[in-house]
Amino acid sequence: MVDPTRDVTLPIGGGEVQRPALEGTVVRVIGAPAKPRAFVLQPGVVCRIGNAGDCDVVISEPTVSRAHAELTLTPQGIVVRDLGSRNGTFYLGQRVEKATLSPGASLTLGAVVVNLEADTPPASEQVEYTADVYQDLYGRSQPMKRLFGLLTRIESSLTPVLVQGESGTGKEMVARAVHDRSTLAGRAFVALNCGALPRDLIGSELFGHRKGAFTGAIDARKGAFETAHEGTLFLDEIGELPLELQPILLRVLETGEVRPLGGDEPKVVKVRVIAASNRDLEQDVQEGRFREDLFYRLAVIRVRLPALRERIDDIEPLAQRLAAEAGLARGLDPSVVERLKARPWSGNVRELRNTVQAYVALGVLPEPTRSKAATLDLGLREMADPRRPYAEQKDELVERFTALYLEVLLDAAGGNQTVAARWAGLDRGYLGRLIAKYGVQKRR
């Protein structure tokens, strides 16, 4: 327990409090009317929070005192001091009188949550970056130069980072670059794709398990957090993390303690977390698919990767580099480069790499990759018959989809109908009747 009468410096994520890498911290009020809702805290400036009109952040909520707390940004972190409030200032469920926190922490004032976020500077204030290479990343376009400038700004910090961008833009490469340019370079870099794991195994992969913790756990196993101890943990596709595991992850990030499945004693881990997603996590928060407090804990610094179509100037040099790596010494012909520039690149740099490698091997450019939606539209257009009734064709389409969905679902669940029913949001008995009706079996 934290003694509320002491002046304490609280570690974030099990590590030492770091000097803020950016010049300011955003004080953001969640779930209550406030003016302003977001206040930029600058070094040496005191921010008073309460429901009185003369406070720097005025929160219109009866559980917040007139003068509730004050915040000050120092080289050691964000100093939080309770001002004798009626309902208290809490961090990690413990009442504190004074504490020093890092960006990414969340406070509770009465019934109101206040997030402390790193203030990412606008593009106009980014460090000027003139080189075309940053670690293994390449780009001479302005969007990439701005990205490299931001990455340079955060090199000295171990603050959590959220990398957002479409599939194929290189989110893991950015995470590795951030790791390699930080003070953790040379230590463990552990990558875990939250969207590629069976739902019932994600907890074990993240936190580990003890022998006998569940069926099939014949030996104890370390999770990703323990494996990445004193290094970096990259959580790819974090938006796919099940809701029931999100509060557990949040607790680990806040306390720096991980409890393996089936274990009694928590273990202290010191891990720098970099998360990534190709989804709009803020939209997921609004729609209840992702916890708001976890989002702000992960997104202390946000890095957005531009799509390849936003950096046309990079297509030619990237394609030439990829061709050289694939063994084409003479380089790509200008006509081939122009055809590459004209493509939409829905798969981004990953698709460009595959296309160039196919060209080097075969001597011809493969057809552009269509998105799933575009491929589905083409299939539906071929199926649609204007001379037949709409209802009749719709029923046929639903029947086809149901059979295919059940096959994919059963295969993903390893034939376990209980798991499949939970994933599908269906009653176990009803799912069994559907499987029998359509004669679906697990794919071999």
Short mmCIF file of C-alpha atoms in Angstrom, two decimals:
data_model
loop_
_atom_site.label_atom_id
_atom_site.label_comp_id
_atom_site.label_asym_id
_atom_site.label_seq_id
_atom_site.Cartn_x
_atom_site.Cartn_y
_atom_site.Cartn_z
CA MET A 1 0.00 0.00 0.00
CA VAL A 2 1.08 3.57 -0.66
CA ASP A 3 1.19 5.73 2.48
CA PRO A 4 -0.85 8.85 1.52
CA THR A 5 1.12 11.00 3.94
CA ARG A 6 4.42 10.36 2.16
CA ASP A 7 5.94 12.05 -0.87
CA VAL A 8 6.36 9.09 -3.19
CA THR A 9 7.82 8.54 -6.63
CA LEU A 10 5.78 5.82 -8.30
CA PRO A 11 7.24 3.60 -11.03
CA ILE A 12 5.25 3.17 -14.20
CA GLY A 13 5.27 -0.28 -15.75
CA GLY A 14 7.82 -1.52 -13.26
CA GLY A 15 10.59 0.86 -14.38
CA GLU A 16 12.05 4.02 -12.98
CA VAL A 17 10.25 7.28 -13.61
CA GLN A 18 11.69 8.77 -16.80
CA ARG A 19 12.29 12.38 -17.65
CA PRO A 20 9.49 13.41 -20.02
CA ALA A 21 10.81 13.17 -23.57
CA LEU A 22 8.51 15.90 -24.84
CA GLU A 23 8.16 19.45 -23.59
CA GLY A 24 4.61 19.24 -22.25
CA THR A 25 2.01 16.92 -20.79
CA VAL A 26 -1.67 16.97 -21.67
CA VAL A 27 -4.02 16.83 -18.67
CA ARG A 28 -7.20 15.28 -20.10
CA VAL A 29 -10.50 14.93 -18.21
CA ILE A 30 -12.51 11.80 -19.02
CA GLY A 31 -16.22 11.25 -18.42
CA ALA A 32 -17.23 14.62 -16.95
CA PRO A 33 -17.84 18.18 -18.23
CA ALA A 34 -14.63 20.20 -17.97
CA LYS A 35 -13.23 23.50 -19.18
CA PRO A 36 -10.86 23.00 -20.80
CA ARG A 37 -11.22 19.26 -21.30
CA ALA A 38 -7.51 19.12 -22.21
CA PHE A 39 -4.89 21.36 -20.58
CA VAL A 40 -1.25 21.44 -21.77
CA LEU A 41 0.99 21.41 -18.71
CA GLN A 42 4.34 23.11 -19.34
CA PRO A 43 7.51 22.74 -17.21
CA GLY A 44 7.34 24.77 -14.00
CA VAL A 45 3.67 25.73 -14.47
CA VAL A 46 1.24 24.75 -11.71
CA CYS A 47 -2.15 23.45 -12.87
CA ARG A 48 -4.93 23.60 -10.26
CA ILE A 49 -7.88 21.26 -10.77
CA GLY A 50 -11.27 21.60 -9.10
CA ASN A 51 -14.86 22.76 -9.61
CA ALA A 52 -14.21 26.38 -8.63
CA GLY A 53 -14.23 28.89 -11.46
CA ASP A 54 -10.70 30.15 -10.75
CA CYS A 55 -9.06 26.74 -11.30
CA ASP A 56 -6.97 26.09 -14.41
CA VAL A 57 -9.12 23.02 -15.15
CA VAL A 58 -12.71 23.39 -13.96
CA ILE A 59 -14.57 20.07 -13.61
CA SER A 60 -18.34 20.31 -13.22
CA GLU A 61 -18.86 17.24 -11.05
CA PRO A 62 -20.10 17.21 -7.41
CA THR A 63 -17.51 14.64 -6.23
CA VAL A 64 -14.69 17.03 -7.20
CA SER A 65 -13.77 19.62 -4.53
CA ARG A 66 -13.51 23.34 -5.28
CA ALA A 67 -9.72 23.07 -5.13
CA HIS A 68 -9.05 19.35 -5.51
CA ALA A 69 -5.45 18.83 -6.70
CA GLU A 70 -2.56 20.52 -8.43
CA LEU A 71 -0.06 19.25 -11.00
CA THR A 72 3.46 20.42 -11.81
CA LEU A 73 5.73 19.16 -14.60
CA THR A 74 9.33 18.67 -13.41
CA PRO A 75 12.41 16.93 -14.86
CA GLN A 76 11.60 13.95 -12.62
CA GLY A 77 8.00 13.62 -13.80
CA ILE A 78 4.55 15.03 -13.05
CA VAL A 79 4.20 16.00 -9.40
CA VAL A 80 0.62 15.48 -8.18
CA ARG A 81 -0.47 17.07 -4.88
CA ASP A 82 -3.88 16.69 -3.28
CA LEU A 83 -5.22 20.00 -1.91
CA GLY A 84 -7.16 18.54 1.00
CA SER A 85 -10.02 17.34 -1.19
CA ARG A 86 -13.12 15.80 0.34
CA ASN A 87 -13.15 12.64 -1.81
CA GLY A 88 -9.42 12.25 -2.36
CA THR A 89 -6.95 11.85 -5.22
CA PHE A 90 -6.30 8.22 -6.16
CA TYR A 91 -3.67 6.43 -8.21
CA LEU A 92 -4.03 2.67 -8.83
CA GLY A 93 -6.85 2.62 -6.32
CA GLN A 94 -4.73 4.10 -3.53
CA ARG A 95 -5.24 7.53 -2.04
CA VAL A 96 -2.17 9.78 -2.29
CA GLU A 97 -1.31 13.18 -0.88
CA LYS A 98 1.71 13.69 -3.12
CA ALA A 99 3.22 11.54 -5.87
CA THR A 100 5.49 11.84 -8.90
CA LEU A 101 4.16 10.09 -12.00
CA SER A 102 5.16 9.61 -15.63
CA PRO A 103 3.14 10.40 -18.76
CA GLY A 104 0.55 7.70 -19.35
CA ALA A 105 -0.66 7.53 -15.76
CA SER A 106 -4.32 8.00 -14.81
CA LEU A 107 -5.63 9.72 -11.68
CA THR A 108 -9.08 9.51 -10.12
CA LEU A 109 -10.41 12.70 -8.54
CA GLY A 110 -13.66 11.89 -6.78
CA ALA A 111 -15.54 10.02 -9.51
CA VAL A 112 -13.62 11.60 -12.41
CA VAL A 113 -10.68 10.13 -14.32
CA VAL A 114 -7.84 12.46 -15.34
CA ASN A 115 -5.27 11.14 -17.84
CA LEU A 116 -1.71 12.47 -18.07
CA GLU A 117 -0.57 12.21 -21.70
CA ALA A 118 2.68 13.18 -23.39
CA ASP A 119 2.18 16.24 -25.59
CA THR A 120 3.27 15.27 -29.10
CA PRO A 121 4.39 18.46 -30.88
CA PRO A 122 2.78 19.47 -34.18
CA ALA A 123 4.61 18.70 -37.40
CA SER A 124 5.85 22.28 -37.65
CA GLU A 125 7.82 21.79 -34.42
CA GLN A 126 9.31 18.39 -35.30
CA VAL A 127 13.06 17.89 -35.49
CA GLU A 128 14.29 18.44 -39.04
CA TYR A 129 15.51 15.13 -40.44
CA THR A 130 17.49 15.27 -43.67
CA ALA A 131 18.68 11.68 -44.21
CA ASP A 132 16.65 9.16 -46.22
CA VAL A 133 17.23 6.30 -43.78
CA TYR A 134 16.27 5.75 -40.15
CA GLN A 135 17.54 2.37 -38.96
CA ASP A 136 15.98 -0.06 -41.49
CA LEU A 137 13.28 2.42 -42.55
CA TYR A 138 13.66 4.28 -45.84
CA GLY A 139 11.89 7.35 -47.19
CA ARG A 140 12.73 10.62 -48.89
CA SER A 141 9.15 11.93 -49.01
CA GLN A 142 7.97 14.62 -46.63
CA PRO A 143 5.59 12.29 -44.71
CA MET A 144 8.52 9.97 -43.96
CA LYS A 145 10.85 12.83 -43.03
CA ARG A 146 8.23 14.02 -40.53
CA LEU A 147 7.97 10.48 -39.18
CA PHE A 148 11.75 10.22 -38.79
CA GLY A 149 11.81 13.58 -37.03
CA LEU A 150 9.23 12.41 -34.49
CA LEU A 151 11.08 9.14 -33.91
CA THR A 152 14.23 11.15 -33.25
CA ARG A 153 12.37 13.17 -30.62
CA ILE A 154 11.38 10.07 -28.63
CA GLU A 155 14.72 8.23 -28.72
CA SER A 156 15.70 9.24 -25.19
CA SER A 157 12.37 8.20 -23.67
CA LEU A 158 11.00 4.85 -22.55
CA THR A 159 7.45 6.20 -22.71
CA PRO A 160 4.78 3.85 -24.20
CA VAL A 161 4.17 4.34 -27.93
CA LEU A 162 1.15 3.48 -30.07
CA VAL A 163 1.99 2.93 -33.75
CA GLN A 164 -1.00 3.24 -36.08
CA GLY A 165 -1.15 2.56 -39.78
CA GLU A 166 -2.63 0.34 -42.45
CA SER A 167 -1.53 -3.27 -42.90
CA GLY A 168 1.81 -3.52 -44.65
CA THR A 169 3.10 -0.05 -43.73
CA GLY A 170 5.86 -1.43 -41.50
CA LYS A 171 4.61 -1.03 -37.93
CA GLU A 172 6.93 -3.71 -36.53
CA MET A 173 9.89 -2.13 -38.34
CA VAL A 174 9.08 1.17 -36.61
CA ALA A 175 8.85 -0.60 -33.24
CA ARG A 176 12.24 -2.24 -33.80
CA ALA A 177 13.75 1.09 -34.86
CA VAL A 178 12.42 2.79 -31.71
CA HIS A 179 13.87 -0.05 -29.61
CA ASP A 180 17.25 -0.01 -31.35
CA ARG A 181 17.64 3.76 -30.97
CA SER A 182 16.66 3.74 -27.27
CA THR A 183 18.67 2.94 -24.15
CA LEU A 184 17.26 -0.60 -24.38
CA ALA A 185 19.16 -1.39 -27.58
CA GLY A 186 20.81 -4.78 -27.31
CA ARG A 187 18.24 -6.07 -24.82
CA ALA A 188 15.24 -8.26 -25.52
CA PHE A 189 12.75 -7.28 -28.21
CA VAL A 190 9.68 -9.53 -28.02
CA ALA A 191 6.89 -9.26 -30.61
CA LEU A 192 3.42 -10.70 -30.01
CA ASN A 193 0.59 -10.50 -32.54
CA CYS A 194 -2.63 -10.30 -30.53
CA GLY A 195 -4.72 -10.96 -33.64
CA ALA A 196 -2.95 -14.18 -34.66
CA LEU A 197 -3.48 -16.14 -31.44
CA PRO A 198 -6.49 -18.27 -30.45
CA ARG A 199 -8.62 -16.27 -28.07
CA ASP A 200 -8.20 -18.72 -25.19
CA LEU A 201 -4.39 -18.68 -25.42
CA ILE A 202 -3.71 -14.94 -25.46
CA GLY A 203 -3.66 -14.67 -21.65
CA SER A 204 -1.08 -17.44 -21.40
CA GLU A 205 1.05 -15.92 -24.17
CA LEU A 206 1.03 -12.52 -22.46
CA PHE A 207 1.35 -13.45 -18.81
CA GLY A 208 2.61 -17.05 -18.82
CA HIS A 209 1.17 -20.00 -16.93
CA ARG A 210 2.01 -22.49 -14.23
CA LYS A 211 2.00 -26.24 -14.74
CA GLY A 212 -1.56 -27.57 -14.66
CA ALA A 213 -3.13 -24.09 -14.95
CA PHE A 214 -5.41 -25.40 -17.70
CA THR A 215 -5.86 -28.48 -19.86
CA GLY A 216 -2.69 -28.97 -21.87
CA ALA A 217 -0.44 -26.91 -19.57
CA ILE A 218 1.97 -29.78 -18.91
CA ASP A 219 4.84 -27.42 -18.06
CA ALA A 220 5.22 -23.92 -16.67
CA ARG A 221 5.88 -21.28 -19.32
CA LYS A 222 7.02 -17.68 -19.29
CA GLY A 223 4.77 -15.13 -20.97
CA ALA A 224 5.79 -12.28 -23.25
CA PHE A 225 6.14 -9.81 -20.37
CA GLU A 226 8.63 -11.99 -18.49
CA THR A 227 10.53 -12.81 -21.68
CA ALA A 228 10.82 -9.09 -22.49
CA HIS A 229 12.00 -8.17 -18.97
CA GLU A 230 14.29 -5.10 -19.12
CA GLY A 231 13.62 -4.84 -22.84
CA THR A 232 10.78 -3.95 -25.23
CA LEU A 233 7.47 -5.76 -25.73
CA PHE A 234 5.78 -5.09 -29.08
CA LEU A 235 2.04 -5.82 -29.00
CA ASP A 236 0.88 -5.90 -32.61
CA GLU A 237 -2.83 -5.69 -33.49
CA ILE A 238 -3.62 -4.60 -29.94
CA GLY A 239 -7.18 -3.78 -31.04
CA GLU A 240 -7.86 -7.52 -31.30
CA LEU A 241 -7.20 -8.08 -27.59
CA PRO A 242 -10.39 -9.50 -25.99
CA LEU A 243 -12.22 -7.12 -23.68
CA GLU A 244 -11.93 -9.50 -20.73
CA LEU A 245 -8.11 -9.35 -20.91
CA GLN A 246 -7.85 -5.58 -21.30
CA PRO A 247 -8.20 -4.72 -17.56
CA ILE A 248 -5.53 -7.33 -16.74
CA LEU A 249 -3.14 -5.78 -19.26
CA LEU A 250 -3.90 -2.31 -17.89
CA ARG A 251 -3.08 -3.46 -14.37
CA VAL A 252 0.25 -4.93 -15.50
CA LEU A 253 1.14 -1.70 -17.27
CA GLU A 254 0.28 0.39 -14.23
CA THR A 255 1.90 -1.77 -11.53
CA GLY A 256 4.71 -3.53 -13.37
CA GLU A 257 3.56 -6.82 -11.83
CA VAL A 258 2.49 -9.85 -13.85
CA ARG A 259 0.72 -12.90 -12.40
CA PRO A 260 1.01 -16.10 -14.50
CA LEU A 261 -2.20 -18.06 -15.04
CA GLY A 262 -2.62 -20.43 -12.13
CA GLY A 263 0.08 -18.66 -10.11
CA ASP A 264 -0.25 -17.07 -6.69
CA GLU A 265 2.72 -14.71 -6.52
CA PRO A 266 3.10 -11.79 -8.95
CA LYS A 267 6.44 -11.13 -10.63
CA VAL A 268 7.91 -7.67 -11.14
CA VAL A 269 8.75 -6.87 -14.76
CA LYS A 270 10.39 -3.80 -16.27
CA VAL A 271 9.19 -3.57 -19.84
CA ARG A 272 8.85 -0.77 -22.38
CA VAL A 273 5.62 -1.41 -24.30
CA ILE A 274 5.07 -0.44 -27.94
CA ALA A 275 1.62 -1.28 -29.29
CA ALA A 276 0.35 -1.18 -32.86
CA SER A 277 -2.96 -1.36 -34.66
CA ASN A 278 -4.39 -0.91 -38.14
CA ARG A 279 -7.77 -0.10 -36.59
CA ASP A 280 -9.20 3.21 -35.44
CA LEU A 281 -8.85 2.55 -31.72
CA GLU A 282 -10.49 5.84 -30.76
CA GLN A 283 -13.59 4.72 -32.67
CA ASP A 284 -13.37 1.34 -30.92
CA VAL A 285 -13.28 3.18 -27.58
CA GLN A 286 -16.41 5.14 -28.48
CA GLU A 287 -18.20 1.95 -29.51
CA GLY A 288 -17.17 0.04 -26.39
CA ARG A 289 -14.79 -2.44 -28.06
CA PHE A 290 -11.65 -1.06 -26.40
CA ARG A 291 -11.18 0.33 -22.91
CA GLU A 292 -10.63 4.08 -22.80
CA ASP A 293 -8.19 3.92 -19.87
CA LEU A 294 -6.09 1.27 -21.62
CA PHE A 295 -6.05 3.32 -24.83
CA TYR A 296 -4.65 6.38 -23.10
CA ARG A 297 -2.16 4.22 -21.18
CA LEU A 298 -0.80 2.78 -24.44
CA ALA A 299 -1.09 5.93 -26.56
CA VAL A 300 1.13 8.22 -24.49
CA ILE A 301 2.96 8.97 -27.73
CA ARG A 302 1.18 8.27 -31.03
CA VAL A 303 3.03 7.53 -34.24
CA ARG A 304 1.08 7.35 -37.49
CA LEU A 305 2.63 5.59 -40.49
CA PRO A 306 1.67 7.02 -43.89
CA ALA A 307 0.19 4.66 -46.47
CA LEU A 308 2.31 4.06 -49.58
CA ARG A 309 -0.18 6.02 -51.71
CA GLU A 310 0.61 9.05 -49.50
CA ARG A 311 4.33 8.81 -50.31
CA ILE A 312 4.48 8.37 -54.08
CA ASP A 313 7.99 9.88 -54.14
CA ASP A 314 9.23 6.83 -52.27
CA ILE A 315 7.92 4.18 -54.69
CA GLU A 316 10.77 4.39 -57.22
CA PRO A 317 13.70 4.31 -54.74
CA LEU A 318 11.96 1.65 -52.63
CA ALA A 319 11.26 -0.54 -55.68
CA GLN A 320 14.86 -0.18 -56.90
CA ARG A 321 16.24 -1.12 -53.47
CA LEU A 322 13.92 -4.12 -53.27
CA ALA A 323 14.90 -5.21 -56.79
CA ALA A 324 18.60 -5.01 -55.89
CA GLU A 325 17.98 -7.07 -52.75
CA ALA A 326 16.18 -9.66 -54.92
CA GLY A 327 19.23 -9.92 -57.20
CA LEU A 328 18.32 -7.62 -60.12
CA ALA A 329 21.65 -5.82 -60.57
CA ARG A 330 20.61 -3.73 -63.56
CA GLY A 331 17.65 -2.21 -61.74
CA LEU A 332 14.04 -1.77 -62.86
CA ASP A 333 13.22 -0.23 -66.24
CA PRO A 334 11.59 3.23 -66.11
CA SER A 335 8.45 1.82 -67.76
CA VAL A 336 8.09 -0.74 -64.96
CA VAL A 337 8.56 1.96 -62.33
CA GLU A 338 5.83 4.10 -63.90
CA ARG A 339 3.44 1.15 -63.83
CA LEU A 340 4.26 0.60 -60.18
CA LYS A 341 3.55 4.26 -59.40
CA ALA A 342 0.09 3.95 -60.95
CA ARG A 343 -1.06 1.17 -58.63
CA PRO A 344 -3.26 1.81 -55.55
CA TRP A 345 -1.12 -0.32 -53.17
CA SER A 346 -3.80 -1.38 -50.73
CA GLY A 347 -1.21 -3.72 -49.22
CA ASN A 348 1.35 -0.90 -48.93
CA VAL A 349 5.11 -1.65 -48.73
CA ARG A 350 4.51 -5.35 -48.08
CA GLU A 351 2.61 -5.61 -51.36
CA LEU A 352 5.31 -3.62 -53.17
CA ARG A 353 7.98 -6.01 -51.91
CA ASN A 354 6.02 -9.06 -53.03
CA THR A 355 5.33 -7.49 -56.42
CA VAL A 356 8.99 -6.61 -57.06
CA GLN A 357 10.16 -10.06 -55.97
CA ALA A 358 7.64 -11.68 -58.33
CA TYR A 359 8.81 -9.44 -61.17
CA VAL A 360 12.47 -10.32 -60.59
CA ALA A 361 11.61 -14.04 -60.56
CA LEU A 362 9.15 -14.11 -63.48
CA GLY A 363 10.01 -11.08 -65.61
CA VAL A 364 6.40 -9.81 -65.56
CA LEU A 365 4.42 -7.77 -63.04
CA PRO A 366 1.67 -9.73 -61.28
CA GLU A 367 -1.85 -8.36 -61.28
CA PRO A 368 -2.56 -5.78 -58.56
CA THR A 369 -3.88 -7.23 -55.33
CA ARG A 370 -7.54 -6.50 -54.80
CA SER A 371 -8.88 -5.72 -51.35
CA LYS A 372 -11.22 -8.25 -49.75
CA ALA A 373 -14.11 -5.85 -50.20
CA ALA A 374 -13.33 -5.33 -53.88
CA THR A 375 -13.04 -9.09 -54.46
CA LEU A 376 -16.35 -9.67 -52.69
CA ASP A 377 -18.06 -6.98 -54.78
CA LEU A 378 -16.84 -8.63 -57.98
CA GLY A 379 -18.13 -12.02 -56.84
CA LEU A 380 -21.52 -10.59 -55.86
CA ARG A 381 -21.82 -8.76 -59.18
CA GLU A 382 -21.29 -12.05 -61.03
CA MET A 383 -23.88 -13.82 -58.88
CA ALA A 384 -26.56 -11.13 -59.15
CA ASP A 385 -29.22 -11.98 -61.75
CA PRO A 386 -31.67 -9.13 -62.49
CA ARG A 387 -34.13 -11.64 -64.01
CA ARG A 388 -34.62 -13.54 -60.73
CA PRO A 389 -36.48 -12.39 -57.58
CA TYR A 390 -34.41 -10.46 -55.01
CA ALA A 391 -35.58 -12.50 -51.99
CA GLU A 392 -34.73 -15.80 -53.68
CA GLN A 393 -31.16 -14.69 -54.49
CA LYS A 394 -30.65 -13.18 -51.04
CA ASP A 395 -31.64 -16.46 -49.38
CA GLU A 396 -29.16 -18.36 -51.55
CA LEU A 397 -26.39 -15.94 -50.63
CA VAL A 398 -27.15 -16.20 -46.91
CA GLU A 399 -27.11 -20.01 -47.17
CA ARG A 400 -23.70 -19.94 -48.89
CA PHE A 401 -22.27 -17.53 -46.33
CA THR A 402 -23.62 -19.50 -43.36
CA ALA A 403 -22.07 -22.76 -44.56
CA LEU A 404 -18.71 -21.11 -45.26
CA TYR A 405 -18.73 -19.18 -41.97
CA LEU A 406 -19.44 -22.33 -39.96
CA GLU A 407 -16.59 -24.14 -41.69
CA VAL A 408 -14.10 -21.35 -40.99
CA LEU A 409 -15.38 -20.93 -37.41
CA LEU A 410 -15.13 -24.63 -36.60
CA ASP A 411 -11.65 -24.81 -38.09
CA ALA A 412 -10.42 -21.80 -36.09
CA ALA A 413 -11.84 -23.31 -32.88
CA GLY A 414 -10.08 -26.63 -33.51
CA GLY A 415 -13.43 -28.43 -33.73
CA ASN A 416 -14.44 -27.34 -30.22
CA GLN A 417 -18.09 -26.33 -30.55
CA THR A 418 -18.22 -24.74 -27.09
CA VAL A 419 -15.41 -22.34 -28.01
CA ALA A 420 -16.94 -21.77 -31.46
CA ALA A 421 -20.32 -20.89 -29.95
CA ARG A 422 -18.71 -18.36 -27.61
CA TRP A 423 -16.83 -16.71 -30.48
CA ALA A 424 -19.92 -16.60 -32.68
CA GLY A 425 -22.17 -15.28 -29.91
CA LEU A 426 -24.57 -18.20 -30.44
CA ASP A 427 -26.22 -20.67 -28.10
CA ARG A 428 -24.22 -23.92 -28.03
CA GLY A 429 -27.26 -26.04 -28.93
CA TYR A 430 -28.29 -23.73 -31.79
CA LEU A 431 -24.76 -23.82 -33.23
CA GLY A 432 -24.85 -27.63 -33.12
CA ARG A 433 -28.10 -27.66 -35.08
CA LEU A 434 -26.64 -25.32 -37.70
CA ILE A 435 -23.55 -27.50 -38.08
CA ALA A 436 -25.74 -30.58 -38.51
CA LYS A 437 -28.03 -28.82 -40.97
CA TYR A 438 -25.19 -27.71 -43.24
CA GLY A 439 -23.09 -30.84 -42.77
CA VAL A 440 -20.07 -28.80 -41.80
CA GLN A 441 -16.90 -30.44 -40.56
CA LYS A 442 -13.54 -29.10 -39.44
CA ARG A 443 -11.32 -28.59 -42.48
CA ARG A 444 -8.46 -31.08 -42.72
#
